[in-house]
mmCIF file of C-alpha atoms in Angstrom:
data_model
loop_
_atom_site.group_PDB
_atom_site.id
_atom_site.type_symbol
_atom_site.label_atom_id
_atom_site.label_comp_id
_atom_site.label_asym_id
_atom_site.label_seq_id
_atom_site.Cartn_x
_atom_site.Cartn_y
_atom_site.Cartn_z
ATOM 1 C CA MET A 247 21.396 -26.177 -23.394
ATOM 2 C CA LEU A 248 18.788 -24.438 -21.332
ATOM 3 C CA LEU A 249 18.691 -27.283 -18.876
ATOM 4 C CA SER A 250 20.599 -26.797 -15.644
ATOM 5 C CA SER A 251 22.428 -30.069 -16.213
ATOM 6 C CA VAL A 252 22.705 -32.975 -18.591
ATOM 7 C CA SER A 253 21.185 -35.234 -15.916
ATOM 8 C CA THR A 254 18.047 -33.088 -15.842
ATOM 9 C CA PHE A 255 17.734 -33.327 -19.615
ATOM 10 C CA ILE A 256 18.124 -37.101 -19.445
ATOM 11 C CA ALA A 257 15.510 -37.258 -16.680
ATOM 12 C CA LEU A 258 13.104 -35.240 -18.855
ATOM 13 C CA LEU A 259 13.754 -37.544 -21.811
ATOM 14 C CA ILE A 260 13.168 -40.598 -19.606
ATOM 15 C CA SER A 261 9.921 -39.029 -18.370
ATOM 16 C CA ALA A 262 8.676 -38.686 -21.936
ATOM 17 C CA ILE A 263 9.612 -42.285 -22.722
ATOM 18 C CA VAL A 264 7.968 -43.564 -19.527
ATOM 19 C CA CYS A 265 4.731 -41.729 -20.367
ATOM 20 C CA ILE A 266 4.713 -43.158 -23.896
ATOM 21 C CA ILE A 267 5.372 -46.701 -22.657
ATOM 22 C CA SER A 268 2.722 -46.311 -19.952
ATOM 23 C CA PHE A 269 0.227 -45.090 -22.582
ATOM 24 C CA ILE A 270 0.922 -48.104 -24.812
ATOM 25 C CA ILE A 271 0.705 -50.640 -21.965
ATOM 26 C CA ILE A 272 -2.574 -49.238 -20.628
ATOM 27 C CA TYR A 273 -4.030 -49.044 -24.148
ATOM 28 C CA LYS A 274 -3.142 -52.664 -24.992
ATOM 29 C CA LYS A 275 -3.353 -54.475 -21.662
ATOM 30 C CA ILE A 276 -6.206 -52.837 -19.739
ATOM 31 C CA LYS A 277 -9.795 -53.744 -20.562
ATOM 32 C CA PRO A 278 -12.075 -50.902 -21.773
ATOM 33 C CA SER A 279 -13.383 -48.751 -18.937
ATOM 34 C CA GLN A 280 -13.698 -45.118 -17.923
ATOM 35 C CA ILE A 281 -10.631 -45.328 -15.693
ATOM 36 C CA LYS A 282 -8.617 -46.586 -18.671
ATOM 37 C CA VAL A 283 -9.701 -43.587 -20.764
ATOM 38 C CA ALA A 284 -8.860 -41.236 -17.886
ATOM 39 C CA PHE A 285 -5.354 -42.650 -17.517
ATOM 40 C CA LEU A 286 -4.770 -42.524 -21.276
ATOM 41 C CA ALA A 287 -5.771 -38.849 -21.283
ATOM 42 C CA LEU A 288 -3.537 -38.204 -18.263
ATOM 43 C CA ASN A 289 -0.545 -39.811 -19.979
ATOM 44 C CA ALA A 290 -1.301 -37.995 -23.238
ATOM 45 C CA SER A 291 -1.229 -34.663 -21.396
ATOM 46 C CA MET A 292 2.178 -35.507 -19.922
ATOM 47 C CA ILE A 293 3.475 -36.576 -23.346
ATOM 48 C CA ILE A 294 2.493 -33.176 -24.762
ATOM 49 C CA CYS A 295 4.269 -31.373 -21.912
ATOM 50 C CA CYS A 296 7.461 -33.433 -22.172
ATOM 51 C CA THR A 297 7.582 -33.238 -25.969
ATOM 52 C CA GLY A 298 7.154 -29.471 -25.962
ATOM 53 C CA LEU A 299 9.842 -28.979 -23.322
ATOM 54 C CA LEU A 300 12.303 -31.238 -25.154
ATOM 55 C CA LEU A 301 11.741 -29.320 -28.392
ATOM 56 C CA GLN A 302 12.142 -26.031 -26.542
ATOM 57 C CA ASN A 303 15.406 -27.154 -25.036
ATOM 58 C CA MET A 304 16.880 -28.533 -28.246
ATOM 59 C CA LEU A 305 15.684 -25.958 -30.781
ATOM 60 C CA SER A 306 15.246 -22.625 -28.998
ATOM 61 C CA ILE A 307 18.883 -21.450 -28.945
ATOM 62 C CA PRO A 308 20.151 -23.162 -32.159
ATOM 63 C CA LEU A 309 17.289 -21.740 -34.233
ATOM 64 C CA GLY A 310 17.015 -18.457 -32.340
ATOM 65 C CA ILE A 311 13.357 -19.008 -31.474
ATOM 66 C CA ASP A 312 11.847 -17.222 -28.478
ATOM 67 C CA PRO A 313 11.187 -19.963 -25.849
ATOM 68 C CA ILE A 314 7.693 -18.636 -25.221
ATOM 69 C CA TYR A 315 6.570 -19.864 -28.650
ATOM 70 C CA PHE A 316 7.186 -23.425 -27.474
ATOM 71 C CA GLU A 317 5.146 -22.593 -24.374
ATOM 72 C CA TYR A 318 2.075 -22.282 -26.638
ATOM 73 C CA PHE A 319 2.287 -26.018 -27.333
ATOM 74 C CA ILE A 320 3.412 -26.966 -23.813
ATOM 75 C CA TYR A 321 0.449 -25.083 -22.359
ATOM 76 C CA ILE A 322 -1.984 -27.502 -24.048
ATOM 77 C CA GLY A 323 -0.607 -30.312 -21.898
ATOM 78 C CA ASN A 324 -0.317 -28.085 -18.818
ATOM 79 C CA SER A 325 -3.973 -27.064 -19.033
ATOM 80 C CA LEU A 326 -5.254 -30.590 -19.721
ATOM 81 C CA LEU A 327 -3.173 -32.211 -16.976
ATOM 82 C CA PRO A 328 -5.166 -30.943 -13.933
ATOM 83 C CA ILE A 329 -8.478 -31.630 -15.712
ATOM 84 C CA THR A 330 -7.574 -35.202 -16.648
ATOM 85 C CA PHE A 331 -6.166 -35.720 -13.153
ATOM 86 C CA PHE A 332 -9.472 -34.510 -11.687
ATOM 87 C CA PHE A 333 -11.491 -36.870 -13.920
ATOM 88 C CA THR A 334 -9.199 -39.751 -12.924
ATOM 89 C CA ALA A 335 -9.827 -39.021 -9.239
ATOM 90 C CA LEU A 336 -13.576 -38.628 -9.832
ATOM 91 C CA ILE A 337 -13.876 -41.951 -11.664
ATOM 92 C CA PHE A 338 -11.636 -43.562 -9.077
ATOM 93 C CA THR A 339 -14.046 -42.451 -6.356
ATOM 94 C CA LYS A 340 -17.344 -43.180 -8.127
ATOM 95 C CA THR A 341 -16.211 -46.111 -10.360
ATOM 96 C CA LYS A 342 -18.235 -44.677 -13.243
ATOM 97 C CA ILE A 343 -19.637 -41.244 -14.116
ATOM 98 C CA ASN A 344 -22.052 -39.737 -16.635
ATOM 99 C CA MET A 345 -20.237 -37.220 -18.848
ATOM 100 C CA ASN A 346 -22.668 -34.334 -18.425
ATOM 101 C CA LYS A 347 -22.369 -30.928 -20.054
ATOM 102 C CA LYS A 348 -21.533 -29.423 -16.663
ATOM 103 C CA TYR A 349 -18.047 -30.893 -16.934
ATOM 104 C CA LEU A 350 -17.387 -28.649 -19.932
ATOM 105 C CA LEU A 351 -17.169 -25.757 -17.442
ATOM 106 C CA LEU A 352 -13.808 -27.176 -16.351
ATOM 107 C CA PHE A 353 -12.357 -26.089 -19.703
ATOM 108 C CA VAL A 354 -13.544 -22.451 -19.548
ATOM 109 C CA ILE A 355 -10.603 -20.990 -17.589
ATOM 110 C CA PRO A 356 -7.933 -22.967 -19.538
ATOM 111 C CA ILE A 357 -9.399 -21.846 -22.888
ATOM 112 C CA ILE A 358 -9.566 -18.196 -21.809
ATOM 113 C CA SER A 359 -6.022 -18.442 -20.455
ATOM 114 C CA MET A 360 -4.851 -19.970 -23.737
ATOM 115 C CA ILE A 361 -6.220 -16.991 -25.645
ATOM 116 C CA PHE A 362 -4.342 -14.607 -23.344
ATOM 117 C CA LEU A 363 -1.157 -16.651 -23.723
ATOM 118 C CA LEU A 364 -1.317 -16.624 -27.531
ATOM 119 C CA THR A 365 -1.776 -12.856 -27.516
ATOM 120 C CA ASN A 366 0.672 -12.267 -24.659
ATOM 121 C CA ASN A 367 3.047 -10.106 -26.766
ATOM 122 C CA MET A 368 0.242 -7.564 -27.142
ATOM 123 C CA HIS A 369 -0.645 -7.083 -23.452
ATOM 124 C CA HIS A 370 1.687 -9.199 -21.236
ATOM 125 C CA LEU A 371 -1.199 -10.168 -18.970
ATOM 126 C CA PHE A 372 -0.131 -13.815 -18.871
ATOM 127 C CA TYR A 373 3.649 -13.442 -18.716
ATOM 128 C CA VAL A 374 5.294 -10.105 -18.049
ATOM 129 C CA GLU A 375 8.635 -11.853 -18.573
ATOM 130 C CA TYR A 376 9.021 -15.481 -19.606
ATOM 131 C CA SER A 377 12.056 -17.533 -18.647
ATOM 132 C CA VAL A 378 12.982 -21.191 -18.364
ATOM 133 C CA ASP A 379 14.346 -20.392 -14.894
ATOM 134 C CA LEU A 380 11.302 -20.252 -12.619
ATOM 135 C CA SER A 381 12.934 -17.656 -10.339
ATOM 136 C CA GLN A 382 13.221 -15.216 -13.269
ATOM 137 C CA ASN A 383 9.641 -15.520 -14.454
ATOM 138 C CA VAL A 384 7.394 -12.491 -13.935
ATOM 139 C CA TYR A 385 3.747 -13.493 -14.061
ATOM 140 C CA GLY A 386 0.726 -11.482 -15.085
ATOM 141 C CA PRO A 387 -2.733 -11.470 -13.431
ATOM 142 C CA VAL A 388 -4.234 -13.985 -15.895
ATOM 143 C CA PHE A 389 -1.506 -16.502 -15.072
ATOM 144 C CA ALA A 390 -2.254 -16.022 -11.352
ATOM 145 C CA ILE A 391 -5.917 -16.903 -11.979
ATOM 146 C CA PHE A 392 -4.995 -19.961 -14.030
ATOM 147 C CA ASP A 393 -2.397 -21.074 -11.470
ATOM 148 C CA ALA A 394 -4.924 -20.768 -8.638
ATOM 149 C CA TYR A 395 -7.437 -22.737 -10.707
ATOM 150 C CA ILE A 396 -5.119 -25.684 -11.372
ATOM 151 C CA LEU A 397 -3.934 -25.726 -7.744
ATOM 152 C CA ILE A 398 -7.566 -25.989 -6.602
ATOM 153 C CA LEU A 399 -8.211 -28.829 -9.056
ATOM 154 C CA TYR A 400 -5.081 -30.674 -7.925
ATOM 155 C CA ALA A 401 -5.989 -30.188 -4.254
ATOM 156 C CA ILE A 402 -9.549 -31.493 -4.762
ATOM 157 C CA SER A 403 -8.264 -34.472 -6.754
ATOM 158 C CA ILE A 404 -5.631 -35.387 -4.171
ATOM 159 C CA VAL A 405 -8.189 -35.181 -1.351
ATOM 160 C CA MET A 406 -10.546 -37.437 -3.331
ATOM 161 C CA PHE A 407 -7.772 -39.944 -4.005
ATOM 162 C CA LEU A 408 -6.571 -39.887 -0.411
ATOM 163 C CA LYS A 409 -10.029 -40.218 1.135
ATOM 164 C CA GLN A 410 -10.952 -43.137 -1.096
ATOM 165 C CA SER A 411 -7.617 -44.904 -0.655
ATOM 166 C CA ILE A 412 -7.764 -44.807 3.147
ATOM 167 C CA SER A 413 -11.396 -45.943 3.299
ATOM 168 C CA SER A 414 -10.820 -48.701 0.738
ATOM 169 C CA SER A 415 -7.650 -50.427 1.812
ATOM 170 C CA GLY A 416 -6.351 -48.724 4.937
ATOM 171 C CA LEU A 417 -3.710 -46.070 5.487
ATOM 172 C CA PHE A 418 -0.731 -48.444 5.525
ATOM 173 C CA SER A 419 -1.609 -50.673 2.566
ATOM 174 C CA MET A 420 0.787 -50.820 -0.377
ATOM 175 C CA GLN A 421 -1.779 -49.128 -2.622
ATOM 176 C CA ALA A 422 -2.321 -46.200 -0.268
ATOM 177 C CA ILE A 423 1.422 -45.769 0.330
ATOM 178 C CA LEU A 424 2.079 -45.661 -3.430
ATOM 179 C CA PHE A 425 -0.564 -42.999 -3.866
ATOM 180 C CA ILE A 426 0.556 -40.878 -0.904
ATOM 181 C CA VAL A 427 4.231 -40.934 -1.903
ATOM 182 C CA GLY A 428 3.422 -40.284 -5.559
ATOM 183 C CA SER A 429 1.175 -37.309 -4.771
ATOM 184 C CA ALA A 430 3.665 -35.846 -2.305
ATOM 185 C CA ILE A 431 6.502 -35.573 -4.863
ATOM 186 C CA PRO A 432 5.078 -32.744 -7.061
ATOM 187 C CA VAL A 433 3.540 -31.018 -4.021
ATOM 188 C CA VAL A 434 6.876 -30.866 -2.190
ATOM 189 C CA GLN A 435 8.639 -29.757 -5.382
ATOM 190 C CA ASN A 436 6.095 -26.963 -5.904
ATOM 191 C CA ILE A 437 6.445 -25.740 -2.307
ATOM 192 C CA LEU A 438 10.260 -25.738 -2.449
ATOM 193 C CA SER A 439 10.243 -23.928 -5.812
ATOM 194 C CA THR A 440 7.642 -21.349 -4.805
ATOM 195 C CA THR A 441 9.440 -20.497 -1.566
ATOM 196 C CA GLN A 442 12.744 -20.470 -3.543
ATOM 197 C CA ILE A 443 14.328 -22.890 -1.088
ATOM 198 C CA ILE A 444 15.683 -24.597 -4.196
ATOM 199 C CA THR A 445 16.305 -23.093 -7.635
ATOM 200 C CA THR A 446 14.652 -25.091 -10.401
ATOM 201 C CA THR A 447 13.704 -24.811 -14.061
ATOM 202 C CA ILE A 448 10.366 -25.467 -15.684
ATOM 203 C CA TYR A 449 11.667 -28.896 -16.672
ATOM 204 C CA ILE A 450 11.503 -30.339 -13.160
ATOM 205 C CA THR A 451 7.687 -30.133 -12.944
ATOM 206 C CA PRO A 452 6.844 -32.731 -15.643
ATOM 207 C CA ILE A 453 9.514 -35.039 -14.231
ATOM 208 C CA CYS A 454 7.825 -34.958 -10.806
ATOM 209 C CA PHE A 455 4.374 -35.427 -12.322
ATOM 210 C CA THR A 456 5.587 -38.393 -14.366
ATOM 211 C CA VAL A 457 6.775 -40.078 -11.170
ATOM 212 C CA MET A 458 3.409 -39.334 -9.561
ATOM 213 C CA ILE A 459 1.468 -40.813 -12.502
ATOM 214 C CA LEU A 460 3.709 -43.883 -12.484
ATOM 215 C CA PHE A 461 3.060 -44.475 -8.768
ATOM 216 C CA ILE A 462 -0.703 -44.019 -9.130
ATOM 217 C CA SER A 463 -0.800 -46.284 -12.205
ATOM 218 C CA LEU A 464 0.931 -49.018 -10.215
ATOM 219 C CA ALA A 465 -1.538 -48.562 -7.350
ATOM 220 C CA VAL A 466 -4.563 -48.708 -9.649
ATOM 221 C CA PHE A 467 -3.640 -51.410 -12.147
ATOM 222 C CA LYS A 468 -0.901 -53.488 -10.549
ATOM 223 C CA PHE A 469 -2.416 -53.726 -7.069
ATOM 224 C CA LYS A 470 -6.063 -53.560 -8.169
ATOM 225 C CA PHE A 471 -6.600 -50.351 -6.213
ATOM 226 C CA LEU A 472 -10.005 -49.766 -7.798
ATOM 227 C CA SER A 473 -11.216 -53.246 -6.952
ATOM 228 C CA THR A 474 -10.553 -52.982 -3.251
ATOM 229 C CA THR A 475 -13.435 -52.894 -0.828
ATOM 230 C CA PRO A 476 -13.476 -51.182 2.559
ATOM 231 C CA VAL A 477 -11.783 -53.494 5.059
ATOM 232 C CA ALA A 478 -14.756 -53.907 7.411
ATOM 233 C CA LEU A 479 -17.180 -54.553 4.548
ATOM 234 C CA ARG A 480 -14.739 -57.003 2.949
ATOM 235 C CA THR A 481 -14.631 -59.019 6.167
ATOM 236 C CA ILE A 482 -18.422 -59.080 6.432
ATOM 237 C CA VAL A 483 -19.131 -60.194 2.862
ATOM 238 C CA ASP A 484 -16.503 -62.933 3.098
ATOM 239 C CA ARG A 485 -18.303 -64.403 6.107
ATOM 240 C CA ILE A 486 -21.864 -64.480 4.789
ATOM 241 C CA SER A 487 -23.221 -67.917 3.905
ATOM 242 C CA ASP A 488 -24.264 -66.951 0.367
ATOM 243 C CA GLY A 489 -21.717 -66.664 -2.398
ATOM 244 C CA TYR A 490 -21.726 -63.685 -4.736
ATOM 245 C CA VAL A 491 -19.879 -62.521 -7.813
ATOM 246 C CA VAL A 492 -19.783 -59.004 -9.309
ATOM 247 C CA LEU A 493 -19.666 -58.388 -13.063
ATOM 248 C CA ASN A 494 -19.167 -55.274 -15.163
ATOM 249 C CA GLU A 495 -21.557 -54.366 -17.986
ATOM 250 C CA ASN A 496 -19.705 -56.781 -20.304
ATOM 251 C CA PHE A 497 -20.325 -59.730 -17.911
ATOM 252 C CA VAL A 498 -16.642 -59.773 -16.920
ATOM 253 C CA ILE A 499 -15.974 -60.826 -13.309
ATOM 254 C CA THR A 500 -14.525 -58.017 -11.178
ATOM 255 C CA ASP A 501 -14.980 -59.384 -7.656
ATOM 256 C CA ALA A 502 -16.266 -62.353 -5.624
ATOM 257 C CA ASN A 503 -16.460 -63.230 -1.948
ATOM 258 C CA GLU A 504 -14.703 -66.102 -0.191
ATOM 259 C CA THR A 505 -17.917 -68.120 0.092
ATOM 260 C CA PHE A 506 -18.335 -68.178 -3.688
ATOM 261 C CA LEU A 507 -14.703 -69.203 -4.163
ATOM 262 C CA GLU A 508 -15.012 -72.001 -1.578
ATOM 263 C CA ILE A 509 -18.261 -73.354 -3.043
ATOM 264 C CA PHE A 510 -16.795 -73.717 -6.518
ATOM 265 C CA ASN A 511 -13.220 -74.433 -5.382
ATOM 266 C CA LEU A 512 -11.771 -71.427 -7.221
ATOM 267 C CA LYS A 513 -9.200 -68.683 -6.711
ATOM 268 C CA LEU A 514 -10.033 -65.046 -7.357
ATOM 269 C CA SER A 515 -6.965 -64.657 -9.574
ATOM 270 C CA GLU A 516 -8.294 -67.470 -11.803
ATOM 271 C CA ILE A 517 -11.632 -65.847 -12.551
ATOM 272 C CA VAL A 518 -11.138 -62.088 -12.276
ATOM 273 C CA ASP A 519 -11.193 -60.267 -15.646
ATOM 274 C CA THR A 520 -12.841 -63.270 -17.329
ATOM 275 C CA ASN A 521 -16.361 -63.587 -18.745
ATOM 276 C CA ILE A 522 -18.610 -65.564 -16.391
ATOM 277 C CA LEU A 523 -20.348 -67.256 -19.326
ATOM 278 C CA SER A 524 -17.062 -68.937 -20.209
ATOM 279 C CA HIS A 525 -16.891 -70.812 -16.876
ATOM 280 C CA VAL A 526 -18.532 -74.129 -17.691
ATOM 281 C CA ASN A 527 -16.757 -75.575 -14.634
ATOM 282 C CA LEU A 528 -19.234 -73.766 -12.404
ATOM 283 C CA GLY A 529 -21.643 -76.547 -13.214
ATOM 284 C CA ILE A 530 -24.647 -74.208 -13.320
ATOM 285 C CA ASN A 531 -27.082 -73.652 -16.152
ATOM 286 C CA LEU A 532 -25.228 -71.008 -18.167
ATOM 287 C CA ASP A 533 -28.082 -70.774 -20.677
ATOM 288 C CA LYS A 534 -30.456 -69.616 -17.949
ATOM 289 C CA LEU A 535 -27.799 -67.231 -16.666
ATOM 290 C CA ALA A 536 -27.222 -65.786 -20.146
ATOM 291 C CA VAL A 537 -30.960 -65.229 -20.597
ATOM 292 C CA SER A 538 -31.203 -63.532 -17.187
ATOM 293 C CA LEU A 539 -28.255 -61.255 -17.926
ATOM 294 C CA SER A 540 -29.787 -60.324 -21.276
ATOM 295 C CA ASP A 541 -33.228 -59.612 -19.757
ATOM 296 C CA LEU A 542 -31.680 -57.553 -16.971
ATOM 297 C CA LYS A 543 -30.307 -54.737 -19.164
ATOM 298 C CA ASN A 544 -31.265 -51.301 -17.751
ATOM 299 C CA SER A 545 -33.699 -52.949 -15.341
ATOM 300 C CA ASN A 546 -34.157 -52.618 -11.594
ATOM 301 C CA GLU A 547 -35.722 -56.070 -11.305
ATOM 302 C CA ILE A 548 -34.227 -59.047 -9.492
ATOM 303 C CA LEU A 549 -34.323 -62.163 -11.676
ATOM 304 C CA THR A 550 -34.317 -65.543 -9.938
ATOM 305 C CA PHE A 551 -33.928 -69.096 -11.173
ATOM 306 C CA GLU A 552 -33.054 -72.542 -9.783
ATOM 307 C CA THR A 553 -30.023 -74.452 -11.000
ATOM 308 C CA ASN A 554 -28.166 -77.646 -10.130
ATOM 309 C CA ASN A 555 -24.404 -77.954 -9.871
ATOM 310 C CA THR A 556 -23.726 -81.332 -11.419
ATOM 311 C CA SER A 557 -20.086 -81.344 -10.305
ATOM 312 C CA PHE A 558 -20.838 -80.905 -6.601
ATOM 313 C CA THR A 559 -24.426 -82.251 -6.504
ATOM 314 C CA LYS A 560 -25.595 -78.931 -5.123
ATOM 315 C CA THR A 561 -28.723 -76.914 -5.783
ATOM 316 C CA PHE A 562 -28.697 -73.112 -5.926
ATOM 317 C CA THR A 563 -31.184 -70.300 -6.111
ATOM 318 C CA VAL A 564 -29.498 -67.708 -8.305
ATOM 319 C CA GLU A 565 -30.500 -64.033 -7.999
ATOM 320 C CA VAL A 566 -29.292 -61.608 -10.669
ATOM 321 C CA SER A 567 -29.636 -57.839 -10.230
ATOM 322 C CA ASN A 568 -28.072 -54.611 -11.443
ATOM 323 C CA ILE A 569 -26.037 -52.320 -9.194
ATOM 324 C CA PHE A 570 -27.018 -48.689 -9.693
ATOM 325 C CA SER A 571 -25.656 -45.507 -8.135
ATOM 326 C CA LYS A 572 -27.676 -42.410 -8.969
ATOM 327 C CA GLU A 573 -28.993 -44.091 -12.136
ATOM 328 C CA ILE A 574 -25.465 -45.037 -13.231
ATOM 329 C CA LEU A 575 -24.921 -48.753 -13.825
ATOM 330 C CA LEU A 576 -21.876 -49.816 -11.809
ATOM 331 C CA GLY A 577 -22.135 -53.545 -12.418
ATOM 332 C CA ILE A 578 -24.166 -56.721 -11.979
ATOM 333 C CA LEU A 579 -24.532 -58.741 -8.772
ATOM 334 C CA ILE A 580 -25.135 -62.503 -8.927
ATOM 335 C CA LEU A 581 -26.049 -64.099 -5.611
ATOM 336 C CA PHE A 582 -25.789 -67.882 -5.153
ATOM 337 C CA LYS A 583 -27.978 -69.236 -2.345
ATOM 338 C CA ASP A 584 -27.164 -72.837 -1.487
ATOM 339 C CA THR A 585 -30.546 -74.576 -1.193
ATOM 340 C CA THR A 586 -29.145 -78.129 -1.279
ATOM 341 C CA GLN A 587 -30.207 -79.015 2.274
ATOM 342 C CA HIS A 588 -33.565 -77.312 1.867
ATOM 343 C CA THR A 589 -34.180 -79.293 -1.327
ATOM 344 C CA LYS A 590 -33.218 -82.541 0.430
ATOM 345 C CA ASP A 591 -35.531 -81.731 3.367
ATOM 346 C CA MET A 592 -38.432 -80.988 1.008
ATOM 347 C CA LYS A 593 -37.785 -84.263 -0.815
ATOM 348 C CA THR A 594 -37.751 -86.154 2.506
ATOM 349 C CA ILE A 595 -41.048 -84.521 3.509
ATOM 350 C CA ARG A 596 -42.630 -85.433 0.158
ATOM 351 C CA ASP A 597 -41.353 -89.013 0.443
ATOM 352 C CA ASN A 598 -42.769 -89.314 3.974
ATOM 353 C CA GLN A 599 -46.098 -87.917 2.804
ATOM 354 C CA ASP A 600 -46.188 -90.439 -0.014
ATOM 355 C CA MET A 601 -45.445 -93.228 2.472
ATOM 356 C CA LEU A 602 -48.262 -92.059 4.786
ATOM 357 C CA VAL A 603 -50.692 -91.860 1.891
ATOM 358 C CA GLU A 604 -49.702 -95.364 0.794
ATOM 359 C CA LYS A 605 -50.103 -96.716 4.370
ATOM 360 C CA GLU A 606 -53.532 -95.137 4.661
ATOM 361 C CA ARG A 607 -54.513 -96.631 1.301
ATOM 362 C CA LEU A 608 -53.365 -100.091 2.370
ATOM 363 C CA ALA A 609 -55.121 -99.699 5.732
ATOM 364 C CA SER A 610 -58.373 -98.782 3.991
ATOM 365 C CA LEU A 611 -58.074 -101.993 1.979
ATOM 366 C CA GLY A 612 -57.813 -103.997 5.241
#
């Protein structure tokens, strides 16, 4: 085998299996969203890399095939990996993005590099000498450009992830720790390999990246990394007197403050990822809410209506509005203002007025 040890081969095989399982779980369990698509693309890129490397290891020597021919297939995953990682970080930071044509520029250098790789035997501008052992590889100028490009993309993505994670949930939260440790693994491996402190093969890189993707997936989906709110802001919104709930474009609940949960005697885990129109226990007029949500599509207006909670004998003014960021719809905000006391006060005033009018009428009759 070309692997340095059987354990490395097993680790590579496990990496491929983990990526496939992760792809299936995300595809089946996670609700449709841009971050889901990004993670599926990220896992697909790793699956291509691992599959190509396994085939190279198993078939190169027995069939007498030059290992570089397998690199043609492996390179597809290698070139897509930093791009999908960048998109994952970008969506993670912005929640949702518009897929503009400008993003196609990210594929220019990988495509040009792919052409040079496929024709490498003619000019050796990508690889002067190709070897499974990284210390024996001799790289050409085109590879240096591509390598610098992917390192820049990885660096930008990691900074984006790190900045957002610290501002969202704090440096020492479980989510942030998972991300930091996961990102550090391939970075440390790359530094040790480049400086030749340790001797490695090309097979170690996908193994490290698989671990990184696994850690980030846990942070995002298991610990609701994307749903976290900056700590200071979270404290403020939980203390305001009005309850609110945030929906995505499919009217699925993604967040709510403590006031909302206390008013309706709910737990966030009970309502998150569920359609708000299915919660008849809220005791509000869901027909009015459905009409407001329908009328609100692609609108900057704030729709307001009054509703009574029959379960708690409360009256609310409900405000429904879209949340936009640079003309991108991020979600829908529903604000519940408790007007129960105000309604009672107005009723008392009207009753008193009626009593005064009646007294004046009786007085006029002697």
